[in-house]
Tab-separated table of C-alpha atoms in Angstrom:
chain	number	residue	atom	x	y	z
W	84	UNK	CA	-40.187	-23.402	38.331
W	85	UNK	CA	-36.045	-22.358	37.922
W	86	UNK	CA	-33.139	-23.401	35.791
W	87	UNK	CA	-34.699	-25.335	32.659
W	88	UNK	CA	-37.432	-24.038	30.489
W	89	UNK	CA	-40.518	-26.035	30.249
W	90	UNK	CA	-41.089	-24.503	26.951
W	91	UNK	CA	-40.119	-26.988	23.986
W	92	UNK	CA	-37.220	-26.932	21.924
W	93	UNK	CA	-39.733	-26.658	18.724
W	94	UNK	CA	-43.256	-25.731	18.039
W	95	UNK	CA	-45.652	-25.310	14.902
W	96	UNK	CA	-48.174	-22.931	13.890
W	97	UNK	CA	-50.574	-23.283	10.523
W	98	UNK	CA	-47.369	-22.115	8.317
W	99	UNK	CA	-44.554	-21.732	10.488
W	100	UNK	CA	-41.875	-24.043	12.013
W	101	UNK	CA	-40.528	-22.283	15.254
W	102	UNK	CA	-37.146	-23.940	16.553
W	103	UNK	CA	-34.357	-23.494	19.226
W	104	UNK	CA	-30.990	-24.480	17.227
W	105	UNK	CA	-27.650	-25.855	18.643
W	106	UNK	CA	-24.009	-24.619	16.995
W	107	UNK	CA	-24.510	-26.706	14.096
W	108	UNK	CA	-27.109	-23.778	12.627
W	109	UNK	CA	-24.469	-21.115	12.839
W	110	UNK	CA	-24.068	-20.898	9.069
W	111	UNK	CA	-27.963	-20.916	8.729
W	112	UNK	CA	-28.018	-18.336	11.363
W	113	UNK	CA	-25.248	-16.223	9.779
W	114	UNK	CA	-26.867	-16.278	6.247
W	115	UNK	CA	-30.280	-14.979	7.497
W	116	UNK	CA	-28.532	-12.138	9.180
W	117	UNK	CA	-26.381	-11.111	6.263
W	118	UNK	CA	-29.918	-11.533	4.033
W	119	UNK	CA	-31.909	-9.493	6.693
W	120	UNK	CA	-29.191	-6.959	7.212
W	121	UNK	CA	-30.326	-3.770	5.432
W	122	UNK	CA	-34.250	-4.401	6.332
W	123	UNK	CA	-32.863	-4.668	10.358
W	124	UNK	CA	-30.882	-2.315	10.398
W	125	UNK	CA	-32.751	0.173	11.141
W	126	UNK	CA	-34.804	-1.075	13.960
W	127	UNK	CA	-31.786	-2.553	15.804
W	128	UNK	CA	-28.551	-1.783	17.510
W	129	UNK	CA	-25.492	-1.396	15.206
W	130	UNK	CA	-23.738	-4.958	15.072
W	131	UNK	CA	-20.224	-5.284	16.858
W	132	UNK	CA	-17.218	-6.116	15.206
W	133	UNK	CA	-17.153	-9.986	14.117
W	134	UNK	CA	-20.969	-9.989	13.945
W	135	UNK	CA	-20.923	-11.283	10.181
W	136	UNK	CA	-18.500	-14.360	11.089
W	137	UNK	CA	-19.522	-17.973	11.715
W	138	UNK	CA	-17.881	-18.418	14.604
W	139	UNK	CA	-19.341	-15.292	16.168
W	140	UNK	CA	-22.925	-17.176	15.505
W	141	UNK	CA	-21.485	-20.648	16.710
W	142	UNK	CA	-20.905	-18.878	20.228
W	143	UNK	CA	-24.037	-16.855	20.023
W	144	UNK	CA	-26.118	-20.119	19.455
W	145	UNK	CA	-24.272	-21.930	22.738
W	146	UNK	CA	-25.061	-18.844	24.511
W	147	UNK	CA	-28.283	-19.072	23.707
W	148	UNK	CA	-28.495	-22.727	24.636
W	149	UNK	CA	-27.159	-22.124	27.890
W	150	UNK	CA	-29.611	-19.668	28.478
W	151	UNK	CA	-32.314	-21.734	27.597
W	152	UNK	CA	-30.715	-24.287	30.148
W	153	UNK	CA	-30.491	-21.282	33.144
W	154	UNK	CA	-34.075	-20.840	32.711
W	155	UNK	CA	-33.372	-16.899	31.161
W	156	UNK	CA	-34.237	-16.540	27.875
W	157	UNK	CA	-35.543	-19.112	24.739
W	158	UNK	CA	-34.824	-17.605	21.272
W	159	UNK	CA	-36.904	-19.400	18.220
W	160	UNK	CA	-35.775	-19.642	14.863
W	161	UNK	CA	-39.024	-19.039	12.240
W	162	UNK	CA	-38.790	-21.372	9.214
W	163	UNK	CA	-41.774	-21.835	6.680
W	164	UNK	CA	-43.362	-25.088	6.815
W	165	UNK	CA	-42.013	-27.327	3.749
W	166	UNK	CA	-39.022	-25.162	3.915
W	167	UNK	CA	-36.710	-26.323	6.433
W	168	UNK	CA	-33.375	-24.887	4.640
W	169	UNK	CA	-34.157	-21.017	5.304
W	170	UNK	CA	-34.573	-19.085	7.993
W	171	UNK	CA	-36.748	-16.334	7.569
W	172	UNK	CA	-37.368	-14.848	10.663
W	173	UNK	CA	-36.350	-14.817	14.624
W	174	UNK	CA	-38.562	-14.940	18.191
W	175	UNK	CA	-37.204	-14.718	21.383
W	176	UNK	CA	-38.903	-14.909	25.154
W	177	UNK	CA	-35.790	-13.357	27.203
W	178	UNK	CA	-35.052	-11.629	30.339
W	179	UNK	CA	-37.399	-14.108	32.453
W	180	UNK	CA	-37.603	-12.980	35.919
W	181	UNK	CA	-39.105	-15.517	38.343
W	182	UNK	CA	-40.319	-14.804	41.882
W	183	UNK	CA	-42.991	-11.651	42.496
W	184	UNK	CA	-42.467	-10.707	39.039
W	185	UNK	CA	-43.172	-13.790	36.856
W	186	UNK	CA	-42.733	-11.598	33.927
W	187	UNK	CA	-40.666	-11.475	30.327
W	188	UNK	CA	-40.164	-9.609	27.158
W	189	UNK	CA	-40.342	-10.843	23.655
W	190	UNK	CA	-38.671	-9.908	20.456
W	191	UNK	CA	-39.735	-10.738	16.570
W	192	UNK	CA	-38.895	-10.083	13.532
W	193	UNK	CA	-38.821	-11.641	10.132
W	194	UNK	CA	-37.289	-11.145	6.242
W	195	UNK	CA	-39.132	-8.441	4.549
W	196	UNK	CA	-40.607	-10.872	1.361
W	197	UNK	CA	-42.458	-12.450	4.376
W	198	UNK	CA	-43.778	-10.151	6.036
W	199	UNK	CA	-47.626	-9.399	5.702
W	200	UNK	CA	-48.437	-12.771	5.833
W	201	UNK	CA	-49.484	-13.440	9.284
W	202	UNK	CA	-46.570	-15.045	10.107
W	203	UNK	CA	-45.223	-12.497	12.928
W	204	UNK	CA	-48.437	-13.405	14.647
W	205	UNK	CA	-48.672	-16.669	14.471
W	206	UNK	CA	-45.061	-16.395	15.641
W	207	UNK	CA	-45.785	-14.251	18.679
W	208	UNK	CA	-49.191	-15.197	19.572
W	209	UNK	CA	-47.698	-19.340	19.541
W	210	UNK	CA	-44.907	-18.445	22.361
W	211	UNK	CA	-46.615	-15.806	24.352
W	212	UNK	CA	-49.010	-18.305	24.749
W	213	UNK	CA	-46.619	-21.078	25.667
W	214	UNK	CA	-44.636	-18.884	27.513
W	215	UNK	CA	-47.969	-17.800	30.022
W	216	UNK	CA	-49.090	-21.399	29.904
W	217	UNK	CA	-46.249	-23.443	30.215
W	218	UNK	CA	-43.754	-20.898	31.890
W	219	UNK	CA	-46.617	-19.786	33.975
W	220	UNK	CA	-45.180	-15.728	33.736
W	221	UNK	CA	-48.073	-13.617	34.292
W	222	UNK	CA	-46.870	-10.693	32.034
W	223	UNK	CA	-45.169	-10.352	28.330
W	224	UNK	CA	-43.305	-7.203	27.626
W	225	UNK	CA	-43.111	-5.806	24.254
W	226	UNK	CA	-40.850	-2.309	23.315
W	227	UNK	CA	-41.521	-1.139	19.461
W	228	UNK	CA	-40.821	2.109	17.748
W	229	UNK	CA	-43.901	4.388	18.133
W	230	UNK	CA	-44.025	4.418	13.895
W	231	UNK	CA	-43.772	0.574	13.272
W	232	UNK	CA	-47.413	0.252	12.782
W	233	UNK	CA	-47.081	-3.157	11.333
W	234	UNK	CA	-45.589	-4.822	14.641
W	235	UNK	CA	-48.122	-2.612	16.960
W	236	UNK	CA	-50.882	-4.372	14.592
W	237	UNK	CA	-49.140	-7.772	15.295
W	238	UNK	CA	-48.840	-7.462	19.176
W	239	UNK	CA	-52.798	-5.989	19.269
W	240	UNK	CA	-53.836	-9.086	17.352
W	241	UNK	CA	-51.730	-10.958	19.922
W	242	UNK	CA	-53.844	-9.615	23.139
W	243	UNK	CA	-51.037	-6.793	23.841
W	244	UNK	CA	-52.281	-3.788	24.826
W	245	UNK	CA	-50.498	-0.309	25.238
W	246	UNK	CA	-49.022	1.100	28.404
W	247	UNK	CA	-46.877	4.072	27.495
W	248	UNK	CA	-43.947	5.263	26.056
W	249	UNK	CA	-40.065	4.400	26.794
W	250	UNK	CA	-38.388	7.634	26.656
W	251	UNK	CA	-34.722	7.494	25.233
W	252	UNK	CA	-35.101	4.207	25.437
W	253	UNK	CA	-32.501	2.527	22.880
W	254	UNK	CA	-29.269	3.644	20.844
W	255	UNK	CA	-29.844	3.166	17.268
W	256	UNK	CA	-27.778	4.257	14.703
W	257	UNK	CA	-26.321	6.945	16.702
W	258	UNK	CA	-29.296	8.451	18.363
W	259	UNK	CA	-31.737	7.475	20.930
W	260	UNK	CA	-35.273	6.184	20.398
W	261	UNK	CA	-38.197	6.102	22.176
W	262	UNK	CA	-40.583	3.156	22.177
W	263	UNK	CA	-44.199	2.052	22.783
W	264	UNK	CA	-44.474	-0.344	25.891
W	265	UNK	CA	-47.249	-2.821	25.087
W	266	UNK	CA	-47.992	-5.831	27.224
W	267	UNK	CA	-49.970	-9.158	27.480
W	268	UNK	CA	-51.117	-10.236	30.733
W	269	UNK	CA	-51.667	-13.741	31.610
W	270	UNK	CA	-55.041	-14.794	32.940
């Protein structure tokens, strides 16, 4: 299959609410970034200039729409169940390739109060498994820093297994990093 997703625009887990959002969220969106700021930071790219703004979310969530639309990418929004005000958390299925490759990576992460819950895995294990049945893509790509022990322990609960190391892999804060390749392969 090309151009549209066959993956939903929302799915549900025991505890989680997992949703693609239009424009309308970018003040939702914006808040959980500003909340999550100092607990990301770390593990991600330094933000460009506007980053913090409304309107840089409001163009960021039609991007990601249109992505959904081209068939590229699908980012979810995490939100407890019973709590559909707050965002606490982010997964994405991007950089779908089609063809002999029928492959993607995923992203994840979540606010620190919840993490240790479970929810990361119910997170990830819900769309990888959408994303190999529905999207048919034969292989899920993860990258994580070699020392976050608590997302290697979600992706091995989540039928990843390790393949090797990324040298020099991404810029953070100033330096490069290497990271652990792990990967699910559909069956």
């Amino acid at each position: 299959m090309h151009g549209r997703l066959t993956m939903l625009f929302q799915y549900e887990t025991e505890n989680l609410v997992l949703k693609i959002l239009d424009e309308k969220y970018s003040r939702d969106v914006l808040e959980f970034y500003i909340e999550g700021d100092s607990y990301f930071g770390a593990m991600e790219p330094d933000r460009i200039d506007g980053f913090y703004t409304k309107d840089y979310h409001k163009r960021l969530l039609e991007y990601e729409e249109k992505s959904y639309i081209a068939g590229r990418s699908a980012r979810y929004y995490i939100y407890e169940k019973g709590n559909p005000w707050r965002i606490i958390g982010t997964a994405a299925i991007r950089n779908i390739v089609r063809g002999s490759f029928m492959s993607a990576t995923i992203g994840y992460k979540l606010l620190p109060e919840y993490t240790g819950k479970g929810y990361a895995t119910q997170a990830v294990k819900r769309l990888t498994d959408e994303a190999i049945t529905d999207e048919e893509l034969h292989r899920i790509v993860a990258y994580v820093q070699p020392d976050n022990t608590a997302s290697i322990r979600v992706l091995e609960k989540c039928g990843f297994e390790y393949e090797g190391i990324a040298r020099d892999y991404a810029m953070l804060k100033g330096r490069w990093h290497d990271h652990a390749i792990y990967a699910r392969i559909g069956k």
